[in-house]
Amino acid sequence: EVALIQRAQVINAVLADCYGEQRLIQSGKLPPALVLAQPDFLRPCHGIKPANDVYLNCYAVDLARSPDGKWWAISDRTQIPTGSGYTLANRLVTSRVLPEVFRDCHVLRLAGFYSHMRDSLARMASRRTDDPRIVVLTPGPHNETYFEQSYLARYLGYSLVEGQDLTVRDGRVFLKTLSGLEPVDVILRRVDDDFCDPLELRNDSILGVPGLVEALRTGTVSIANHLGSGLLQSPAFMAF
């Protein structure tokens, strides 16, 4: 646990540098091509600071155990880490199907993780309000992890939206509702980085929200994980 926390902090610091002052490149600790030629490096997002300087709101890692019993991190998931919704659903099913075994094993509860996740997302809101509007941006029901997205959104109490449900007006993101436009403070995204904005990123995307990068640039909305965080998923960074 201590090592994974440290690893997440290092990755967050590297992301902050790559999209900021780029001192790692200037000092020669990272080759320029490793960052600037990486398809996941989003140039329009350079210089955009995330809420609380946190690029990596959610982080997942693939672990493997070696023959000598040591744990190895073999892959980082920094863009849109999935699994927390499946974990929650699996835990609830297990506790009902095998209640005696579940109780006897003294399994650690997961509620604290989701409570912390909800609180951390709420702190990302720039608007001063006790009830910020947080939405889960999904690619839609044809996505392979749509079940998890809908399940997690319902558990956390967030609206599950697609790109066409949102609009950007005067540099601010709004949710289209029957009663009119409602301001959105935080977006927990399940859409890949380059699909999030057809204006400044991938222009053939129908999954994103036109003008989302500009809204992020003006600081009126926060996104978890921050756009461009998929950069550190490249195995090439492992060597450094």
PDB file of C-alpha atoms in Angstrom:
ATOM      1  CA  GLU A   1       0.000   0.000   0.000  1.00  0.00           C
ATOM      2  CA  VAL A   2       2.780   2.427   0.924  1.00  0.00           C
ATOM      3  CA  ALA A   3       4.610   1.683  -2.334  1.00  0.00           C
ATOM      4  CA  LEU A   4       1.489   2.182  -4.460  1.00  0.00           C
ATOM      5  CA  ILE A   5       0.731   5.509  -2.778  1.00  0.00           C
ATOM      6  CA  GLN A   6       4.298   6.609  -3.516  1.00  0.00           C
ATOM      7  CA  ARG A   7       3.986   5.401  -7.112  1.00  0.00           C
ATOM      8  CA  ALA A   8       0.762   7.364  -7.622  1.00  0.00           C
ATOM      9  CA  GLN A   9       2.399  10.506  -6.228  1.00  0.00           C
ATOM     10  CA  VAL A  10       5.385  10.108  -8.552  1.00  0.00           C
ATOM     11  CA  ILE A  11       3.148   9.618 -11.605  1.00  0.00           C
ATOM     12  CA  ASN A  12       1.092  12.673 -10.650  1.00  0.00           C
ATOM     13  CA  ALA A  13       4.293  14.723 -10.313  1.00  0.00           C
ATOM     14  CA  VAL A  14       5.553  13.557 -13.715  1.00  0.00           C
ATOM     15  CA  LEU A  15       2.223  14.455 -15.335  1.00  0.00           C
ATOM     16  CA  ALA A  16       2.336  17.895 -13.721  1.00  0.00           C
ATOM     17  CA  ASP A  17       5.825  18.449 -15.123  1.00  0.00           C
ATOM     18  CA  CYS A  18       5.066  17.152 -18.630  1.00  0.00           C
ATOM     19  CA  TYR A  19       2.045  19.452 -18.912  1.00  0.00           C
ATOM     20  CA  GLY A  20       3.803  22.277 -17.108  1.00  0.00           C
ATOM     21  CA  GLU A  21       7.427  23.416 -16.943  1.00  0.00           C
ATOM     22  CA  GLN A  22       8.851  20.216 -18.521  1.00  0.00           C
ATOM     23  CA  ARG A  23      11.954  20.308 -16.333  1.00  0.00           C
ATOM     24  CA  LEU A  24      12.395  16.552 -16.710  1.00  0.00           C
ATOM     25  CA  ILE A  25      12.902  17.051 -20.446  1.00  0.00           C
ATOM     26  CA  GLN A  26      15.190  20.089 -20.021  1.00  0.00           C
ATOM     27  CA  SER A  27      17.385  18.223 -17.534  1.00  0.00           C
ATOM     28  CA  GLY A  28      17.636  15.167 -19.777  1.00  0.00           C
ATOM     29  CA  LYS A  29      15.914  12.811 -17.337  1.00  0.00           C
ATOM     30  CA  LEU A  30      13.211  12.147 -19.930  1.00  0.00           C
ATOM     31  CA  PRO A  31      13.873  12.048 -23.697  1.00  0.00           C
ATOM     32  CA  PRO A  32      11.839  14.723 -25.514  1.00  0.00           C
ATOM     33  CA  ALA A  33      10.468  12.146 -27.956  1.00  0.00           C
ATOM     34  CA  LEU A  34       9.133  10.053 -25.080  1.00  0.00           C
ATOM     35  CA  VAL A  35       6.736  12.855 -24.203  1.00  0.00           C
ATOM     36  CA  LEU A  36       6.296  15.070 -27.267  1.00  0.00           C
ATOM     37  CA  ALA A  37       6.005  12.213 -29.778  1.00  0.00           C
ATOM     38  CA  GLN A  38       3.673  10.193 -27.577  1.00  0.00           C
ATOM     39  CA  PRO A  39       0.170   9.962 -29.148  1.00  0.00           C
ATOM     40  CA  ASP A  40      -1.372  10.357 -25.678  1.00  0.00           C
ATOM     41  CA  PHE A  41       0.368  13.690 -25.078  1.00  0.00           C
ATOM     42  CA  LEU A  42      -2.352  16.297 -25.631  1.00  0.00           C
ATOM     43  CA  ARG A  43      -0.764  19.578 -26.703  1.00  0.00           C
ATOM     44  CA  PRO A  44      -3.990  21.624 -26.218  1.00  0.00           C
ATOM     45  CA  CYS A  45      -3.909  20.642 -22.535  1.00  0.00           C
ATOM     46  CA  HIS A  46      -0.378  21.918 -21.916  1.00  0.00           C
ATOM     47  CA  GLY A  47      -0.447  24.627 -19.270  1.00  0.00           C
ATOM     48  CA  ILE A  48      -3.915  23.727 -17.961  1.00  0.00           C
ATOM     49  CA  LYS A  49      -3.707  23.123 -14.214  1.00  0.00           C
ATOM     50  CA  PRO A  50      -6.211  20.718 -12.657  1.00  0.00           C
ATOM     51  CA  ALA A  51      -8.125  21.325  -9.453  1.00  0.00           C
ATOM     52  CA  ASN A  52      -5.882  21.043  -6.391  1.00  0.00           C
ATOM     53  CA  ASP A  53      -2.977  20.240  -8.764  1.00  0.00           C
ATOM     54  CA  VAL A  54      -4.153  16.622  -8.929  1.00  0.00           C
ATOM     55  CA  TYR A  55      -3.995  14.986 -12.346  1.00  0.00           C
ATOM     56  CA  LEU A  56      -4.496  11.476 -11.031  1.00  0.00           C
ATOM     57  CA  ASN A  57      -7.770  11.446  -9.083  1.00  0.00           C
ATOM     58  CA  CYS A  58      -8.283   7.733  -9.715  1.00  0.00           C
ATOM     59  CA  TYR A  59      -5.407   5.332 -10.208  1.00  0.00           C
ATOM     60  CA  ALA A  60      -5.200   1.600 -10.794  1.00  0.00           C
ATOM     61  CA  VAL A  61      -2.244  -0.716 -11.221  1.00  0.00           C
ATOM     62  CA  ASP A  62      -1.837  -4.283 -12.411  1.00  0.00           C
ATOM     63  CA  LEU A  63       0.052  -6.317  -9.837  1.00  0.00           C
ATOM     64  CA  ALA A  64       1.889  -9.628 -10.166  1.00  0.00           C
ATOM     65  CA  ARG A  65       3.572 -11.741  -7.519  1.00  0.00           C
ATOM     66  CA  SER A  66       7.027 -13.108  -8.241  1.00  0.00           C
ATOM     67  CA  PRO A  67       8.249 -16.591  -7.158  1.00  0.00           C
ATOM     68  CA  ASP A  68      10.087 -15.068  -4.199  1.00  0.00           C
ATOM     69  CA  GLY A  69       6.848 -13.544  -2.887  1.00  0.00           C
ATOM     70  CA  LYS A  70       7.516  -9.943  -3.881  1.00  0.00           C
ATOM     71  CA  TRP A  71       4.841  -7.833  -5.561  1.00  0.00           C
ATOM     72  CA  TRP A  72       5.596  -6.135  -8.874  1.00  0.00           C
ATOM     73  CA  ALA A  73       3.727  -3.302 -10.567  1.00  0.00           C
ATOM     74  CA  ILE A  74       3.568  -4.367 -14.201  1.00  0.00           C
ATOM     75  CA  SER A  75       1.144  -1.827 -15.687  1.00  0.00           C
ATOM     76  CA  ASP A  76      -0.301   1.558 -14.722  1.00  0.00           C
ATOM     77  CA  ARG A  77      -3.864   2.682 -15.457  1.00  0.00           C
ATOM     78  CA  THR A  78      -3.871   6.458 -15.399  1.00  0.00           C
ATOM     79  CA  GLN A  79      -6.444   7.551 -17.980  1.00  0.00           C
ATOM     80  CA  ILE A  80      -9.835   6.092 -17.005  1.00  0.00           C
ATOM     81  CA  PRO A  81      -9.166   3.346 -14.446  1.00  0.00           C
ATOM     82  CA  THR A  82     -12.019   0.872 -14.438  1.00  0.00           C
ATOM     83  CA  GLY A  83     -12.831  -1.819 -11.922  1.00  0.00           C
ATOM     84  CA  SER A  84     -14.212  -0.008  -8.878  1.00  0.00           C
ATOM     85  CA  GLY A  85     -17.792  -0.527 -10.036  1.00  0.00           C
ATOM     86  CA  TYR A  86     -17.223  -4.227 -10.720  1.00  0.00           C
ATOM     87  CA  THR A  87     -15.548  -4.572  -7.316  1.00  0.00           C
ATOM     88  CA  LEU A  88     -18.565  -3.045  -5.611  1.00  0.00           C
ATOM     89  CA  ALA A  89     -21.056  -5.247  -7.469  1.00  0.00           C
ATOM     90  CA  ASN A  90     -18.979  -8.372  -6.829  1.00  0.00           C
ATOM     91  CA  ARG A  91     -18.673  -7.568  -3.132  1.00  0.00           C
ATOM     92  CA  LEU A  92     -22.434  -7.108  -2.719  1.00  0.00           C
ATOM     93  CA  VAL A  93     -23.215 -10.355  -4.556  1.00  0.00           C
ATOM     94  CA  THR A  94     -20.627 -12.312  -2.559  1.00  0.00           C
ATOM     95  CA  SER A  95     -21.913 -11.011   0.771  1.00  0.00           C
ATOM     96  CA  ARG A  96     -25.427 -12.208  -0.100  1.00  0.00           C
ATOM     97  CA  VAL A  97     -24.601 -15.547  -1.726  1.00  0.00           C
ATOM     98  CA  LEU A  98     -21.929 -16.588   0.798  1.00  0.00           C
ATOM     99  CA  PRO A  99     -22.810 -14.631   3.954  1.00  0.00           C
ATOM    100  CA  GLU A 100     -21.200 -17.082   6.425  1.00  0.00           C
ATOM    101  CA  VAL A 101     -17.917 -17.345   4.522  1.00  0.00           C
ATOM    102  CA  PHE A 102     -17.877 -13.602   3.972  1.00  0.00           C
ATOM    103  CA  ARG A 103     -18.392 -12.957   7.689  1.00  0.00           C
ATOM    104  CA  ASP A 104     -15.824 -15.521   8.857  1.00  0.00           C
ATOM    105  CA  CYS A 105     -13.116 -14.122   6.572  1.00  0.00           C
ATOM    106  CA  HIS A 106     -13.401 -10.651   8.158  1.00  0.00           C
ATOM    107  CA  VAL A 107     -13.206  -8.960   4.756  1.00  0.00           C
ATOM    108  CA  LEU A 108     -12.331  -5.263   4.901  1.00  0.00           C
ATOM    109  CA  ARG A 109     -15.223  -2.973   4.020  1.00  0.00           C
ATOM    110  CA  LEU A 110     -15.176  -0.906   0.821  1.00  0.00           C
ATOM    111  CA  ALA A 111     -17.574   1.853   1.910  1.00  0.00           C
ATOM    112  CA  GLY A 112     -14.725   4.052   3.127  1.00  0.00           C
ATOM    113  CA  PHE A 113     -13.114   4.078  -0.306  1.00  0.00           C
ATOM    114  CA  TYR A 114     -16.279   5.252  -2.068  1.00  0.00           C
ATOM    115  CA  SER A 115     -16.998   7.829   0.621  1.00  0.00           C
ATOM    116  CA  HIS A 116     -13.491   9.229   0.202  1.00  0.00           C
ATOM    117  CA  MET A 117     -13.904   9.186  -3.568  1.00  0.00           C
ATOM    118  CA  ARG A 118     -17.159  11.149  -3.318  1.00  0.00           C
ATOM    119  CA  ASP A 119     -15.604  13.716  -0.990  1.00  0.00           C
ATOM    120  CA  SER A 120     -12.493  14.171  -3.137  1.00  0.00           C
ATOM    121  CA  LEU A 121     -14.589  14.763  -6.262  1.00  0.00           C
ATOM    122  CA  ALA A 122     -16.715  17.319  -4.408  1.00  0.00           C
ATOM    123  CA  ARG A 123     -13.572  19.233  -3.387  1.00  0.00           C
ATOM    124  CA  MET A 124     -12.672  19.637  -7.056  1.00  0.00           C
ATOM    125  CA  ALA A 125     -15.606  21.969  -7.701  1.00  0.00           C
ATOM    126  CA  SER A 126     -14.610  25.591  -8.318  1.00  0.00           C
ATOM    127  CA  ARG A 127     -18.112  26.891  -7.603  1.00  0.00           C
ATOM    128  CA  ARG A 128     -18.769  27.655  -3.935  1.00  0.00           C
ATOM    129  CA  THR A 129     -21.683  25.390  -3.098  1.00  0.00           C
ATOM    130  CA  ASP A 130     -22.485  22.668  -0.604  1.00  0.00           C
ATOM    131  CA  ASP A 131     -23.954  20.488  -3.330  1.00  0.00           C
ATOM    132  CA  PRO A 132     -21.799  20.571  -6.494  1.00  0.00           C
ATOM    133  CA  ARG A 133     -23.210  18.879  -9.570  1.00  0.00           C
ATOM    134  CA  ILE A 134     -21.064  15.893 -10.491  1.00  0.00           C
ATOM    135  CA  VAL A 135     -21.768  13.752 -13.548  1.00  0.00           C
ATOM    136  CA  VAL A 136     -20.312  10.552 -14.979  1.00  0.00           C
ATOM    137  CA  LEU A 137     -19.505  10.948 -18.676  1.00  0.00           C
ATOM    138  CA  THR A 138     -19.988   7.651 -20.503  1.00  0.00           C
ATOM    139  CA  PRO A 139     -19.376   6.669 -24.144  1.00  0.00           C
ATOM    140  CA  GLY A 140     -22.826   5.055 -24.094  1.00  0.00           C
ATOM    141  CA  PRO A 141     -24.504   1.660 -23.675  1.00  0.00           C
ATOM    142  CA  HIS A 142     -22.400   0.060 -26.427  1.00  0.00           C
ATOM    143  CA  ASN A 143     -19.221   0.468 -24.367  1.00  0.00           C
ATOM    144  CA  GLU A 144     -17.885  -2.780 -22.877  1.00  0.00           C
ATOM    145  CA  THR A 145     -17.805  -1.357 -19.335  1.00  0.00           C
ATOM    146  CA  TYR A 146     -21.165   0.431 -19.449  1.00  0.00           C
ATOM    147  CA  PHE A 147     -22.560  -1.771 -16.674  1.00  0.00           C
ATOM    148  CA  GLU A 148     -19.848  -0.611 -14.311  1.00  0.00           C
ATOM    149  CA  GLN A 149     -20.325   3.012 -15.267  1.00  0.00           C
ATOM    150  CA  SER A 150     -24.071   2.968 -14.656  1.00  0.00           C
ATOM    151  CA  TYR A 151     -23.732   0.911 -11.477  1.00  0.00           C
ATOM    152  CA  LEU A 152     -21.091   3.230 -10.024  1.00  0.00           C
ATOM    153  CA  ALA A 153     -23.013   6.377 -10.972  1.00  0.00           C
ATOM    154  CA  ARG A 154     -26.131   5.073  -9.266  1.00  0.00           C
ATOM    155  CA  TYR A 155     -24.233   4.076  -6.125  1.00  0.00           C
ATOM    156  CA  LEU A 156     -22.482   7.453  -5.854  1.00  0.00           C
ATOM    157  CA  GLY A 157     -25.655   9.376  -6.671  1.00  0.00           C
ATOM    158  CA  TYR A 158     -24.335  11.008  -9.847  1.00  0.00           C
ATOM    159  CA  SER A 159     -26.088  11.588 -13.164  1.00  0.00           C
ATOM    160  CA  LEU A 160     -24.918   9.282 -15.957  1.00  0.00           C
ATOM    161  CA  VAL A 161     -24.596  11.391 -19.107  1.00  0.00           C
ATOM    162  CA  GLU A 162     -23.362  11.097 -22.666  1.00  0.00           C
ATOM    163  CA  GLY A 163     -21.607  13.833 -24.600  1.00  0.00           C
ATOM    164  CA  GLN A 164     -24.809  15.011 -26.251  1.00  0.00           C
ATOM    165  CA  ASP A 165     -26.370  15.586 -22.813  1.00  0.00           C
ATOM    166  CA  LEU A 166     -23.815  18.319 -22.095  1.00  0.00           C
ATOM    167  CA  THR A 167     -23.177  21.647 -23.753  1.00  0.00           C
ATOM    168  CA  VAL A 168     -20.655  24.455 -23.314  1.00  0.00           C
ATOM    169  CA  ARG A 169     -21.967  28.021 -23.158  1.00  0.00           C
ATOM    170  CA  ASP A 170     -19.704  31.018 -22.483  1.00  0.00           C
ATOM    171  CA  GLY A 171     -16.893  28.759 -21.304  1.00  0.00           C
ATOM    172  CA  ARG A 172     -19.040  26.772 -18.854  1.00  0.00           C
ATOM    173  CA  VAL A 173     -20.389  23.224 -19.055  1.00  0.00           C
ATOM    174  CA  PHE A 174     -24.117  22.705 -18.616  1.00  0.00           C
ATOM    175  CA  LEU A 175     -26.330  19.650 -18.339  1.00  0.00           C
ATOM    176  CA  LYS A 176     -29.424  19.693 -20.520  1.00  0.00           C
ATOM    177  CA  THR A 177     -32.530  18.968 -18.421  1.00  0.00           C
ATOM    178  CA  LEU A 178     -36.277  19.276 -18.896  1.00  0.00           C
ATOM    179  CA  SER A 179     -36.214  22.347 -16.662  1.00  0.00           C
ATOM    180  CA  GLY A 180     -33.363  24.003 -18.560  1.00  0.00           C
ATOM    181  CA  LEU A 181     -29.584  24.124 -18.415  1.00  0.00           C
ATOM    182  CA  GLU A 182     -27.947  23.175 -15.108  1.00  0.00           C
ATOM    183  CA  PRO A 183     -24.262  24.039 -14.436  1.00  0.00           C
ATOM    184  CA  VAL A 184     -21.850  21.114 -14.099  1.00  0.00           C
ATOM    185  CA  ASP A 185     -18.965  21.406 -11.641  1.00  0.00           C
ATOM    186  CA  VAL A 186     -17.122  18.086 -11.937  1.00  0.00           C
ATOM    187  CA  ILE A 187     -17.020  15.392 -14.625  1.00  0.00           C
ATOM    188  CA  LEU A 188     -15.965  11.851 -13.745  1.00  0.00           C
ATOM    189  CA  ARG A 189     -15.163  10.674 -17.225  1.00  0.00           C
ATOM    190  CA  ARG A 190     -15.193   7.244 -18.790  1.00  0.00           C
ATOM    191  CA  VAL A 191     -14.383   8.596 -22.255  1.00  0.00           C
ATOM    192  CA  ASP A 192     -10.804   8.385 -23.562  1.00  0.00           C
ATOM    193  CA  ASP A 193      -8.725  11.570 -23.538  1.00  0.00           C
ATOM    194  CA  ASP A 194      -8.695  12.374 -27.228  1.00  0.00           C
ATOM    195  CA  PHE A 195     -12.433  11.697 -27.688  1.00  0.00           C
ATOM    196  CA  CYS A 196     -13.528  14.274 -25.092  1.00  0.00           C
ATOM    197  CA  ASP A 197     -13.565  17.368 -27.317  1.00  0.00           C
ATOM    198  CA  PRO A 198     -13.991  17.277 -31.123  1.00  0.00           C
ATOM    199  CA  LEU A 199     -12.975  20.930 -31.407  1.00  0.00           C
ATOM    200  CA  GLU A 200      -9.458  20.723 -29.981  1.00  0.00           C
ATOM    201  CA  LEU A 201      -8.739  17.004 -29.819  1.00  0.00           C
ATOM    202  CA  ARG A 202     -10.019  14.239 -32.091  1.00  0.00           C
ATOM    203  CA  ASN A 203     -12.281  15.955 -34.603  1.00  0.00           C
ATOM    204  CA  ASP A 204     -14.178  12.814 -35.619  1.00  0.00           C
ATOM    205  CA  SER A 205     -15.379  12.103 -32.082  1.00  0.00           C
ATOM    206  CA  ILE A 206     -19.116  12.021 -31.406  1.00  0.00           C
ATOM    207  CA  LEU A 207     -18.609  10.977 -27.773  1.00  0.00           C
ATOM    208  CA  GLY A 208     -17.235  14.211 -26.361  1.00  0.00           C
ATOM    209  CA  VAL A 209     -18.409  17.749 -25.710  1.00  0.00           C
ATOM    210  CA  PRO A 210     -17.400  20.560 -28.102  1.00  0.00           C
ATOM    211  CA  GLY A 211     -15.591  23.260 -26.150  1.00  0.00           C
ATOM    212  CA  LEU A 212     -14.801  21.071 -23.129  1.00  0.00           C
ATOM    213  CA  VAL A 213     -11.068  21.831 -23.249  1.00  0.00           C
ATOM    214  CA  GLU A 214     -11.764  25.569 -23.276  1.00  0.00           C
ATOM    215  CA  ALA A 215     -14.073  25.195 -20.263  1.00  0.00           C
ATOM    216  CA  LEU A 216     -11.322  23.252 -18.523  1.00  0.00           C
ATOM    217  CA  ARG A 217      -8.856  25.976 -19.461  1.00  0.00           C
ATOM    218  CA  THR A 218     -11.037  28.700 -17.908  1.00  0.00           C
ATOM    219  CA  GLY A 219     -11.360  26.694 -14.689  1.00  0.00           C
ATOM    220  CA  THR A 220     -15.157  26.504 -14.616  1.00  0.00           C
ATOM    221  CA  VAL A 221     -15.217  22.712 -14.638  1.00  0.00           C
ATOM    222  CA  SER A 222     -12.969  19.960 -13.307  1.00  0.00           C
ATOM    223  CA  ILE A 223     -12.422  16.546 -14.871  1.00  0.00           C
ATOM    224  CA  ALA A 224     -11.295  13.315 -13.225  1.00  0.00           C
ATOM    225  CA  ASN A 225      -8.900  12.115 -14.380  1.00  0.00           C
ATOM    226  CA  HIS A 226      -7.502  15.287 -15.877  1.00  0.00           C
ATOM    227  CA  LEU A 227      -7.342  15.306 -19.677  1.00  0.00           C
ATOM    228  CA  GLY A 228      -3.959  14.044 -20.852  1.00  0.00           C
ATOM    229  CA  SER A 229      -3.361  11.748 -17.894  1.00  0.00           C
ATOM    230  CA  GLY A 230      -3.257   8.769 -20.252  1.00  0.00           C
ATOM    231  CA  LEU A 231       0.288   9.816 -21.162  1.00  0.00           C
ATOM    232  CA  LEU A 232       1.808   7.807 -18.298  1.00  0.00           C
ATOM    233  CA  GLN A 233       0.057   4.595 -19.355  1.00  0.00           C
ATOM    234  CA  SER A 234       2.744   4.073 -21.972  1.00  0.00           C
ATOM    235  CA  PRO A 235       5.057   1.154 -21.019  1.00  0.00           C
ATOM    236  CA  ALA A 236       7.945   3.238 -22.346  1.00  0.00           C
ATOM    237  CA  PHE A 237       7.921   5.303 -19.133  1.00  0.00           C
ATOM    238  CA  MET A 238       8.662   2.160 -17.089  1.00  0.00           C
ATOM    239  CA  ALA A 239      12.352   2.393 -17.957  1.00  0.00           C
ATOM    240  CA  PHE A 240      12.577   5.837 -16.364  1.00  0.00           C
TER     241      PHE A 240
END
